[in-house]
JSON list of C-alpha atoms in Angstrom, two decimals:
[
{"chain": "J", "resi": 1, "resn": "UNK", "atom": "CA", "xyz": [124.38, 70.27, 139.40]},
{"chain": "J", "resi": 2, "resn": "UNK", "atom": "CA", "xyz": [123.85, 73.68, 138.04]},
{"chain": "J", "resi": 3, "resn": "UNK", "atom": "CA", "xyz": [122.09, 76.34, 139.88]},
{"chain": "J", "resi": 4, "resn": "UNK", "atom": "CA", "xyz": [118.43, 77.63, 139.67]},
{"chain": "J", "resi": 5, "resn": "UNK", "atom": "CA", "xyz": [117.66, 80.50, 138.54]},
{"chain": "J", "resi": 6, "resn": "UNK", "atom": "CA", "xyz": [116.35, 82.96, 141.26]},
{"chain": "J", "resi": 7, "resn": "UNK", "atom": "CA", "xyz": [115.98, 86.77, 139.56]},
{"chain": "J", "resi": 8, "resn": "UNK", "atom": "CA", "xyz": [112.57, 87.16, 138.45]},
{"chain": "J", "resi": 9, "resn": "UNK", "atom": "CA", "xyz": [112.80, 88.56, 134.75]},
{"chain": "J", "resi": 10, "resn": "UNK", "atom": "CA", "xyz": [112.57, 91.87, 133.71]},
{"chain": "J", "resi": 11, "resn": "UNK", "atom": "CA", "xyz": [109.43, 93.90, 133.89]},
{"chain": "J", "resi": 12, "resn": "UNK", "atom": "CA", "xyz": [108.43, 94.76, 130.30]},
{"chain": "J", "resi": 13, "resn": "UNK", "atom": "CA", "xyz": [104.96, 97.26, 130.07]},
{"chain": "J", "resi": 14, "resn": "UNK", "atom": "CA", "xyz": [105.19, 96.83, 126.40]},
{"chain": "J", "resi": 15, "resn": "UNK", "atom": "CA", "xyz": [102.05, 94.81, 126.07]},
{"chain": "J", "resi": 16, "resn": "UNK", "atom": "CA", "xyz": [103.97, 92.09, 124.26]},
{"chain": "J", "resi": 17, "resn": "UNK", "atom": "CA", "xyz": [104.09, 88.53, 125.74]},
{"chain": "J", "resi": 18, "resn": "UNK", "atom": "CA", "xyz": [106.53, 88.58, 128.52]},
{"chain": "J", "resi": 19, "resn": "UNK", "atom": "CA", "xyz": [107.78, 85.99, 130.91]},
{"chain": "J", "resi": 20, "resn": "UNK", "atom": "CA", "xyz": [106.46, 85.20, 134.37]},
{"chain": "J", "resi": 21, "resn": "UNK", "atom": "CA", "xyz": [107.63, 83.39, 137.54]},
{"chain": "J", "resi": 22, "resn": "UNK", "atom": "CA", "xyz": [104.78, 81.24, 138.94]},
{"chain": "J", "resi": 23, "resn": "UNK", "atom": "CA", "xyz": [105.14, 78.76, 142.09]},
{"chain": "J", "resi": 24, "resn": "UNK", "atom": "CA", "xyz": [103.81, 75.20, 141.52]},
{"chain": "J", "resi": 25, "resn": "UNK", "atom": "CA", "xyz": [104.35, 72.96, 144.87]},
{"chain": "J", "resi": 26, "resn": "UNK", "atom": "CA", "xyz": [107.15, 74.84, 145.55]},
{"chain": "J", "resi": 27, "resn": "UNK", "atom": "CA", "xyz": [108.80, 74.78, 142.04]},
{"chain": "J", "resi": 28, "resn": "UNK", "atom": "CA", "xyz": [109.24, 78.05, 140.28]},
{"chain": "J", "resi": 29, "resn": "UNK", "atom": "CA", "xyz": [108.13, 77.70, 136.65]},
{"chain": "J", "resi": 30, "resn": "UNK", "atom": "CA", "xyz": [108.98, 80.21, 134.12]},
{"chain": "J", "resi": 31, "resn": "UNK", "atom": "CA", "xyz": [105.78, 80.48, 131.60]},
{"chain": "J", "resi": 32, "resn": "UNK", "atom": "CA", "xyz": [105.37, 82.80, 129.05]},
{"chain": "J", "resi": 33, "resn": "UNK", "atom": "CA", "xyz": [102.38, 85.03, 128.95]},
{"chain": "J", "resi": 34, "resn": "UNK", "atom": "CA", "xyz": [100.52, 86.33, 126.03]},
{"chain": "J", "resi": 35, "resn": "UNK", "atom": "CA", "xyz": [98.13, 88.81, 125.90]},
{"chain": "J", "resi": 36, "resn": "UNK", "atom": "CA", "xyz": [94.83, 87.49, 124.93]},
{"chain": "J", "resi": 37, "resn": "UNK", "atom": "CA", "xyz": [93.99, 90.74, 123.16]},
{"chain": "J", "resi": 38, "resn": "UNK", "atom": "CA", "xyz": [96.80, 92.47, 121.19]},
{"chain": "J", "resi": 39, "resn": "UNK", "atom": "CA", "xyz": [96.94, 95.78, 120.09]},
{"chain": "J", "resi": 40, "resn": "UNK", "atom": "CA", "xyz": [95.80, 95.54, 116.56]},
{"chain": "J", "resi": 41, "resn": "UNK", "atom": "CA", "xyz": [96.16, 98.30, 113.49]},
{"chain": "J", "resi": 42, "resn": "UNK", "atom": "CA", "xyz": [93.21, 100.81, 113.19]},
{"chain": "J", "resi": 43, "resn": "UNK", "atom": "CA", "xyz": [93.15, 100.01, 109.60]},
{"chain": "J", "resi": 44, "resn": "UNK", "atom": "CA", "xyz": [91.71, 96.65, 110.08]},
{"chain": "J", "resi": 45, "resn": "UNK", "atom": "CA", "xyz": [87.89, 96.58, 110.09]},
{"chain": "J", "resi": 46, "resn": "UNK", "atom": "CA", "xyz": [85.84, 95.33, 113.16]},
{"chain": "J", "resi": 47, "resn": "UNK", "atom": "CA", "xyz": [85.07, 91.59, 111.18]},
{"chain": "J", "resi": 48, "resn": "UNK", "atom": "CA", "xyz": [88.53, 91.69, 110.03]},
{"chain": "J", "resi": 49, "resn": "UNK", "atom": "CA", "xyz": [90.27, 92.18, 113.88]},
{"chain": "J", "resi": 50, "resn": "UNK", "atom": "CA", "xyz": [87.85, 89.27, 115.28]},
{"chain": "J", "resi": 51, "resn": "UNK", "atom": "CA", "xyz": [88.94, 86.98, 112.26]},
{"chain": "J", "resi": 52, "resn": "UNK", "atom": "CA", "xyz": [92.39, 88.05, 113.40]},
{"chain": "J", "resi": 53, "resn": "UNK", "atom": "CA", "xyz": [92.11, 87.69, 116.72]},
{"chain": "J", "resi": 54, "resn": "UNK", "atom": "CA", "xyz": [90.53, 83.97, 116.19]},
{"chain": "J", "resi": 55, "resn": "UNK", "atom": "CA", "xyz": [93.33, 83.22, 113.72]},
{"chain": "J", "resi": 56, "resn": "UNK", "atom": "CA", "xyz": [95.76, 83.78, 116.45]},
{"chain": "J", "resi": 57, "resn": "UNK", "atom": "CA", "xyz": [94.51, 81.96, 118.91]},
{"chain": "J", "resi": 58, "resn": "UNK", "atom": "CA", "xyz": [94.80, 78.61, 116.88]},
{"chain": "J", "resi": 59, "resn": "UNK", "atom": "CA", "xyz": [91.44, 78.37, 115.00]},
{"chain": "J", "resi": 60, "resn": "UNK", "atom": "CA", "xyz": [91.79, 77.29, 111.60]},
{"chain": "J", "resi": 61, "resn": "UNK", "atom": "CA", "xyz": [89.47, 79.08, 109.07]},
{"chain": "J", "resi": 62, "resn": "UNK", "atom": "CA", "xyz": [86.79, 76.07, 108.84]},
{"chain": "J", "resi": 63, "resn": "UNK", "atom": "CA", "xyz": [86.47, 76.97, 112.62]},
{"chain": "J", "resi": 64, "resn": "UNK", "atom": "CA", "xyz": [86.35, 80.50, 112.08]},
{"chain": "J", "resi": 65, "resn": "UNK", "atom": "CA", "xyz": [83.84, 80.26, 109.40]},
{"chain": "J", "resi": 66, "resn": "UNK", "atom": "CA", "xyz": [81.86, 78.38, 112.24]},
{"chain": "J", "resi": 67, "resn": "UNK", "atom": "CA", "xyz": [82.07, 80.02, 114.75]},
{"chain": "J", "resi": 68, "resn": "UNK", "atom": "CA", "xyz": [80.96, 83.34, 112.93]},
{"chain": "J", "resi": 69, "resn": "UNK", "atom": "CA", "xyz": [78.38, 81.51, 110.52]},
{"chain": "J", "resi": 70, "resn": "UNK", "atom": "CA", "xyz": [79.84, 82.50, 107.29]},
{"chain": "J", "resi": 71, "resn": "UNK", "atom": "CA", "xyz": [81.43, 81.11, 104.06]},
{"chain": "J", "resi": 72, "resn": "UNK", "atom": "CA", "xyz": [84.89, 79.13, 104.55]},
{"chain": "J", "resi": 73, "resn": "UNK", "atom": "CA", "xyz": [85.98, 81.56, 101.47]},
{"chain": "J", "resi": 74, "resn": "UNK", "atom": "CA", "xyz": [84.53, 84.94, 102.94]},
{"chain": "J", "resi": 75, "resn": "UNK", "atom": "CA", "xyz": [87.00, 83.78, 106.27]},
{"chain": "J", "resi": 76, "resn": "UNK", "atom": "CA", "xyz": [90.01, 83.17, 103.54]},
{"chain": "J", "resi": 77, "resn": "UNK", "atom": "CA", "xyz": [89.38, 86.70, 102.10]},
{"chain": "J", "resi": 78, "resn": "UNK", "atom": "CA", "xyz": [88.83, 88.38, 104.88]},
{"chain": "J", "resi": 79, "resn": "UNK", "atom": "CA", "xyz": [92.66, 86.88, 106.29]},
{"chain": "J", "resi": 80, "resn": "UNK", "atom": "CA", "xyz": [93.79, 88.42, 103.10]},
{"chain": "J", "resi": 81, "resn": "UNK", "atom": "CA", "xyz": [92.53, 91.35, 103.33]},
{"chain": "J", "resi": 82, "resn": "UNK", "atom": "CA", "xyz": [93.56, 92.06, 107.10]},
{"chain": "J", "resi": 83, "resn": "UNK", "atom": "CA", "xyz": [97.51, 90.30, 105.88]},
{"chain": "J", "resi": 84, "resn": "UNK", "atom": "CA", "xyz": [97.39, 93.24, 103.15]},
{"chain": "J", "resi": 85, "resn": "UNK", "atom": "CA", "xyz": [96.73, 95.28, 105.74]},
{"chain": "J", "resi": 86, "resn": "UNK", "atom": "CA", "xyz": [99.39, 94.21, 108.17]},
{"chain": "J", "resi": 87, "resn": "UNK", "atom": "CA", "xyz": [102.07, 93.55, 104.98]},
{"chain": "J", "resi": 88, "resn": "UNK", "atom": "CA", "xyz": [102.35, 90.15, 106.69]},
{"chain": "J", "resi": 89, "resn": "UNK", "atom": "CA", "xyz": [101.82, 86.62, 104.45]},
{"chain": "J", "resi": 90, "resn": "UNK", "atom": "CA", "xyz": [100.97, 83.72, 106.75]},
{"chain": "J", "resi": 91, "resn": "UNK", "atom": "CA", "xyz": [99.83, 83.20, 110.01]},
{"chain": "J", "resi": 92, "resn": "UNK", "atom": "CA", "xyz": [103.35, 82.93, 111.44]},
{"chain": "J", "resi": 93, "resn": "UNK", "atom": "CA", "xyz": [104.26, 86.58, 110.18]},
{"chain": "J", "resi": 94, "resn": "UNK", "atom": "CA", "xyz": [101.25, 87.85, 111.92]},
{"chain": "J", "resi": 95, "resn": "UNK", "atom": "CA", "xyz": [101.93, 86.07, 115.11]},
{"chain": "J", "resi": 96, "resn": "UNK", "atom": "CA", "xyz": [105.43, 87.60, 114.50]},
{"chain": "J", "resi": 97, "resn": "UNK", "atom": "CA", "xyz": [104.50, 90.75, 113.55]},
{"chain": "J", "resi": 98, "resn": "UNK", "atom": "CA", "xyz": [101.78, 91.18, 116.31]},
{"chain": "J", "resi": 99, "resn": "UNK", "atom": "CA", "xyz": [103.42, 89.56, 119.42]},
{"chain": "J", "resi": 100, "resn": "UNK", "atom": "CA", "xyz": [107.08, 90.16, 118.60]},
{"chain": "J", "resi": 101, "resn": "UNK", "atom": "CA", "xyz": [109.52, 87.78, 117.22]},
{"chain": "J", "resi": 102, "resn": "UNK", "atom": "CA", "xyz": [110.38, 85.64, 114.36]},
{"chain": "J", "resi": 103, "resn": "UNK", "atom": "CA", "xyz": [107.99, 83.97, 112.49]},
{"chain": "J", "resi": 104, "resn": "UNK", "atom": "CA", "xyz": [107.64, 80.47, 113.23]}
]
């Protein structure tokens, strides 16, 4: 039987997702955080960082388009737009390019 691991992992400030030791009935569980707010690039506009910001937390464009009340296509270009922005081309490059990583 191998052994458990018992060093908590590194400290990393970097504002990226990072991994944490949490205690579940007396199990240790290693979970990885991610920050629910990532540091985004100035160049994106305010509408443009919240379509972002939705985008990466799973909602597909229909749902964005919902949620904010506006055209399914004004959601699409607005993604393309911020992409441009970020010289990413999918949702997995942003993720990437955002939390660190390879595009998945």
């Amino acid at each position: 039987m191998s052994e458990a691991m018992t060093n908590d992992p590194p400290e990393d400030d970097s504002g990226g997702p990072r991994v944490e030791r949490v205690n579940i009935n007396g199990l240790d569980v290693y979970v990885l955080s991610v920050p629910l707010e990532p540091e985004l690039p100035d160049a994106l506009s305010a509408t443009e960082r919240e379509v972002v910001l939705l985008a990466l937390r799973g909602a597909s464009n229909a749902e964005i388009a919902a949620e904010r009340g506006t055209a399914l296509q004004t959601v699409a270009n607005q993604l393309r737009s911020a992409f441009q922005k970020m010289d990413v081309n999918s949702r997995g490059e942003l993720a990437a390019k955002v939390y660190g990583g390879e595009p998945g």
